[in-house]
Amino acid sequence: MMGIAGAISEHYLPRLPLSDLKLINTHKNFAELSVFVYGLAWLLRVLTGKRGPRGALAVLYILLTVLGLALISYTGFLGGGLVYDHGIGVP
């Protein structure tokens, strides 16, 4: 299913204005960064065992999860702007 959605989106993206393409790329970059940050938090959690991170690692873990939340929130904000302000993905 995702391959079909990607193929359809590739068909329509070249027809968009350059400003929309830049916004789509920014949205994609923030989404990928949020996955990376949450991946680091998950890895830290897994590597510290059942009890989870302690001390300074616990602070790092909390900072990573808060940063991930901020990144996901901003990514959602950008995605909402793509849909409601630019009409991306709206037939």
mmCIF file with all atom_site columns, C-alpha atoms in Angstrom:
data_model
loop_
_atom_site.group_PDB
_atom_site.id
_atom_site.type_symbol
_atom_site.label_atom_id
_atom_site.label_alt_id
_atom_site.label_comp_id
_atom_site.label_asym_id
_atom_site.label_entity_id
_atom_site.label_seq_id
_atom_site.pdbx_PDB_ins_code
_atom_site.Cartn_x
_atom_site.Cartn_y
_atom_site.Cartn_z
_atom_site.occupancy
_atom_site.B_iso_or_equiv
_atom_site.pdbx_formal_charge
_atom_site.auth_seq_id
_atom_site.auth_comp_id
_atom_site.auth_asym_id
_atom_site.auth_atom_id
_atom_site.pdbx_PDB_model_num
ATOM 1  C CA . MET A 1 1  ? 0.000  0.000  0.000   1.00 0.00 ? 1  MET A CA 1
ATOM 2  C CA . MET A 1 2  ? 2.742  2.482  0.921   1.00 0.00 ? 2  MET A CA 1
ATOM 3  C CA . GLY A 1 3  ? 4.484  1.855  -2.406  1.00 0.00 ? 3  GLY A CA 1
ATOM 4  C CA . ILE A 1 4  ? 1.319  2.763  -4.257  1.00 0.00 ? 4  ILE A CA 1
ATOM 5  C CA . ALA A 1 5  ? 0.895  5.942  -2.186  1.00 0.00 ? 5  ALA A CA 1
ATOM 6  C CA . GLY A 1 6  ? 4.524  6.875  -2.862  1.00 0.00 ? 6  GLY A CA 1
ATOM 7  C CA . ALA A 1 7  ? 4.136  6.327  -6.582  1.00 0.00 ? 7  ALA A CA 1
ATOM 8  C CA . ILE A 1 8  ? 0.999  8.446  -6.690  1.00 0.00 ? 8  ILE A CA 1
ATOM 9  C CA . SER A 1 9  ? 2.616  11.248 -4.684  1.00 0.00 ? 9  SER A CA 1
ATOM 10 C CA . GLU A 1 10 ? 5.700  11.216 -6.949  1.00 0.00 ? 10 GLU A CA 1
ATOM 11 C CA . HIS A 1 11 ? 3.378  11.666 -9.902  1.00 0.00 ? 11 HIS A CA 1
ATOM 12 C CA . TYR A 1 12 ? 1.831  14.835 -8.458  1.00 0.00 ? 12 TYR A CA 1
ATOM 13 C CA . LEU A 1 13 ? 4.785  16.445 -6.618  1.00 0.00 ? 13 LEU A CA 1
ATOM 14 C CA . PRO A 1 14 ? 6.588  17.848 -9.691  1.00 0.00 ? 14 PRO A CA 1
ATOM 15 C CA . ARG A 1 15 ? 3.515  19.937 -10.521 1.00 0.00 ? 15 ARG A CA 1
ATOM 16 C CA . LEU A 1 16 ? 3.630  21.809 -7.207  1.00 0.00 ? 16 LEU A CA 1
ATOM 17 C CA . PRO A 1 17 ? 5.167  25.256 -6.786  1.00 0.00 ? 17 PRO A CA 1
ATOM 18 C CA . LEU A 1 18 ? 8.743  25.356 -5.501  1.00 0.00 ? 18 LEU A CA 1
ATOM 19 C CA . SER A 1 19 ? 7.671  26.840 -2.139  1.00 0.00 ? 19 SER A CA 1
ATOM 20 C CA . ASP A 1 20 ? 5.367  23.858 -1.560  1.00 0.00 ? 20 ASP A CA 1
ATOM 21 C CA . LEU A 1 21 ? 8.129  21.415 -2.460  1.00 0.00 ? 21 LEU A CA 1
ATOM 22 C CA . LYS A 1 22 ? 10.453 23.111 0.045   1.00 0.00 ? 22 LYS A CA 1
ATOM 23 C CA . LEU A 1 23 ? 7.791  22.873 2.738   1.00 0.00 ? 23 LEU A CA 1
ATOM 24 C CA . ILE A 1 24 ? 7.207  19.193 1.940   1.00 0.00 ? 24 ILE A CA 1
ATOM 25 C CA . ASN A 1 25 ? 10.951 18.578 2.179   1.00 0.00 ? 25 ASN A CA 1
ATOM 26 C CA . THR A 1 26 ? 11.142 20.424 5.518   1.00 0.00 ? 26 THR A CA 1
ATOM 27 C CA . HIS A 1 27 ? 8.214  18.360 6.821   1.00 0.00 ? 27 HIS A CA 1
ATOM 28 C CA . LYS A 1 28 ? 9.951  15.148 5.706   1.00 0.00 ? 28 LYS A CA 1
ATOM 29 C CA . ASN A 1 29 ? 13.251 16.180 7.304   1.00 0.00 ? 29 ASN A CA 1
ATOM 30 C CA . PHE A 1 30 ? 11.622 16.933 10.658  1.00 0.00 ? 30 PHE A CA 1
ATOM 31 C CA . ALA A 1 31 ? 9.756  13.619 10.524  1.00 0.00 ? 31 ALA A CA 1
ATOM 32 C CA . GLU A 1 32 ? 12.988 11.724 9.864   1.00 0.00 ? 32 GLU A CA 1
ATOM 33 C CA . LEU A 1 33 ? 14.771 13.626 12.638  1.00 0.00 ? 33 LEU A CA 1
ATOM 34 C CA . SER A 1 34 ? 12.011 12.778 15.104  1.00 0.00 ? 34 SER A CA 1
ATOM 35 C CA . VAL A 1 35 ? 12.303 9.082  14.213  1.00 0.00 ? 35 VAL A CA 1
ATOM 36 C CA . PHE A 1 36 ? 16.068 9.295  14.756  1.00 0.00 ? 36 PHE A CA 1
ATOM 37 C CA . VAL A 1 37 ? 15.695 11.004 18.155  1.00 0.00 ? 37 VAL A CA 1
ATOM 38 C CA . TYR A 1 38 ? 13.088 8.502  19.342  1.00 0.00 ? 38 TYR A CA 1
ATOM 39 C CA . GLY A 1 39 ? 15.305 5.710  18.034  1.00 0.00 ? 39 GLY A CA 1
ATOM 40 C CA . LEU A 1 40 ? 18.153 6.997  20.209  1.00 0.00 ? 40 LEU A CA 1
ATOM 41 C CA . ALA A 1 41 ? 15.838 7.161  23.218  1.00 0.00 ? 41 ALA A CA 1
ATOM 42 C CA . TRP A 1 42 ? 14.661 3.597  22.547  1.00 0.00 ? 42 TRP A CA 1
ATOM 43 C CA . LEU A 1 43 ? 18.245 2.372  22.166  1.00 0.00 ? 43 LEU A CA 1
ATOM 44 C CA . LEU A 1 44 ? 19.235 4.033  25.442  1.00 0.00 ? 44 LEU A CA 1
ATOM 45 C CA . ARG A 1 45 ? 16.273 2.380  27.129  1.00 0.00 ? 45 ARG A CA 1
ATOM 46 C CA . VAL A 1 46 ? 17.093 -1.061 25.722  1.00 0.00 ? 46 VAL A CA 1
ATOM 47 C CA . LEU A 1 47 ? 20.804 -0.858 26.523  1.00 0.00 ? 47 LEU A CA 1
ATOM 48 C CA . THR A 1 48 ? 20.206 0.069  30.168  1.00 0.00 ? 48 THR A CA 1
ATOM 49 C CA . GLY A 1 49 ? 18.228 -3.080 30.935  1.00 0.00 ? 49 GLY A CA 1
ATOM 50 C CA . LYS A 1 50 ? 14.934 -3.708 32.692  1.00 0.00 ? 50 LYS A CA 1
ATOM 51 C CA . ARG A 1 51 ? 15.435 -1.008 35.305  1.00 0.00 ? 51 ARG A CA 1
ATOM 52 C CA . GLY A 1 52 ? 15.938 1.680  32.667  1.00 0.00 ? 52 GLY A CA 1
ATOM 53 C CA . PRO A 1 53 ? 18.390 4.571  32.651  1.00 0.00 ? 53 PRO A CA 1
ATOM 54 C CA . ARG A 1 54 ? 19.635 5.964  35.961  1.00 0.00 ? 54 ARG A CA 1
ATOM 55 C CA . GLY A 1 55 ? 21.334 9.213  36.940  1.00 0.00 ? 55 GLY A CA 1
ATOM 56 C CA . ALA A 1 56 ? 22.732 11.227 34.040  1.00 0.00 ? 56 ALA A CA 1
ATOM 57 C CA . LEU A 1 57 ? 21.418 8.696  31.537  1.00 0.00 ? 57 LEU A CA 1
ATOM 58 C CA . ALA A 1 58 ? 17.917 9.227  32.902  1.00 0.00 ? 58 ALA A CA 1
ATOM 59 C CA . VAL A 1 59 ? 18.269 12.960 32.288  1.00 0.00 ? 59 VAL A CA 1
ATOM 60 C CA . LEU A 1 60 ? 19.490 12.268 28.739  1.00 0.00 ? 60 LEU A CA 1
ATOM 61 C CA . TYR A 1 61 ? 16.573 9.896  28.179  1.00 0.00 ? 61 TYR A CA 1
ATOM 62 C CA . ILE A 1 62 ? 14.060 12.510 29.342  1.00 0.00 ? 62 ILE A CA 1
ATOM 63 C CA . LEU A 1 63 ? 15.673 15.193 27.181  1.00 0.00 ? 63 LEU A CA 1
ATOM 64 C CA . LEU A 1 64 ? 15.539 12.926 24.137  1.00 0.00 ? 64 LEU A CA 1
ATOM 65 C CA . THR A 1 65 ? 11.872 12.124 24.659  1.00 0.00 ? 65 THR A CA 1
ATOM 66 C CA . VAL A 1 66 ? 10.963 15.796 25.203  1.00 0.00 ? 66 VAL A CA 1
ATOM 67 C CA . LEU A 1 67 ? 12.941 16.754 22.085  1.00 0.00 ? 67 LEU A CA 1
ATOM 68 C CA . GLY A 1 68 ? 11.149 13.988 20.175  1.00 0.00 ? 68 GLY A CA 1
ATOM 69 C CA . LEU A 1 69 ? 7.795  15.322 21.348  1.00 0.00 ? 69 LEU A CA 1
ATOM 70 C CA . ALA A 1 70 ? 8.705  18.834 20.196  1.00 0.00 ? 70 ALA A CA 1
ATOM 71 C CA . LEU A 1 71 ? 9.850  17.529 16.815  1.00 0.00 ? 71 LEU A CA 1
ATOM 72 C CA . ILE A 1 72 ? 6.690  15.470 16.312  1.00 0.00 ? 72 ILE A CA 1
ATOM 73 C CA . SER A 1 73 ? 4.542  18.450 17.280  1.00 0.00 ? 73 SER A CA 1
ATOM 74 C CA . TYR A 1 74 ? 6.301  20.733 14.801  1.00 0.00 ? 74 TYR A CA 1
ATOM 75 C CA . THR A 1 75 ? 6.124  18.053 12.102  1.00 0.00 ? 75 THR A CA 1
ATOM 76 C CA . GLY A 1 76 ? 2.378  17.814 12.665  1.00 0.00 ? 76 GLY A CA 1
ATOM 77 C CA . PHE A 1 77 ? 2.100  21.601 12.495  1.00 0.00 ? 77 PHE A CA 1
ATOM 78 C CA . LEU A 1 78 ? 3.925  21.604 9.146   1.00 0.00 ? 78 LEU A CA 1
ATOM 79 C CA . GLY A 1 79 ? 1.756  18.743 7.876   1.00 0.00 ? 79 GLY A CA 1
ATOM 80 C CA . GLY A 1 80 ? -1.387 20.595 8.866   1.00 0.00 ? 80 GLY A CA 1
ATOM 81 C CA . GLY A 1 81 ? -0.152 23.649 7.005   1.00 0.00 ? 81 GLY A CA 1
ATOM 82 C CA . LEU A 1 82 ? 0.475  21.539 3.924   1.00 0.00 ? 82 LEU A CA 1
ATOM 83 C CA . VAL A 1 83 ? -3.081 20.256 3.980   1.00 0.00 ? 83 VAL A CA 1
ATOM 84 C CA . TYR A 1 84 ? -5.070 23.289 5.109   1.00 0.00 ? 84 TYR A CA 1
ATOM 85 C CA . ASP A 1 85 ? -3.013 26.190 3.742   1.00 0.00 ? 85 ASP A CA 1
ATOM 86 C CA . HIS A 1 86 ? -1.622 24.657 0.541   1.00 0.00 ? 86 HIS A CA 1
ATOM 87 C CA . GLY A 1 87 ? -4.208 21.971 -0.217  1.00 0.00 ? 87 GLY A CA 1
ATOM 88 C CA . ILE A 1 88 ? -1.592 19.236 -0.545  1.00 0.00 ? 88 ILE A CA 1
ATOM 89 C CA . GLY A 1 89 ? -3.263 15.831 -0.643  1.00 0.00 ? 89 GLY A CA 1
ATOM 90 C CA . VAL A 1 90 ? -6.742 17.308 -1.032  1.00 0.00 ? 90 VAL A CA 1
ATOM 91 C CA . PRO A 1 91 ? -8.577 16.230 -4.202  1.00 0.00 ? 91 PRO A CA 1
#
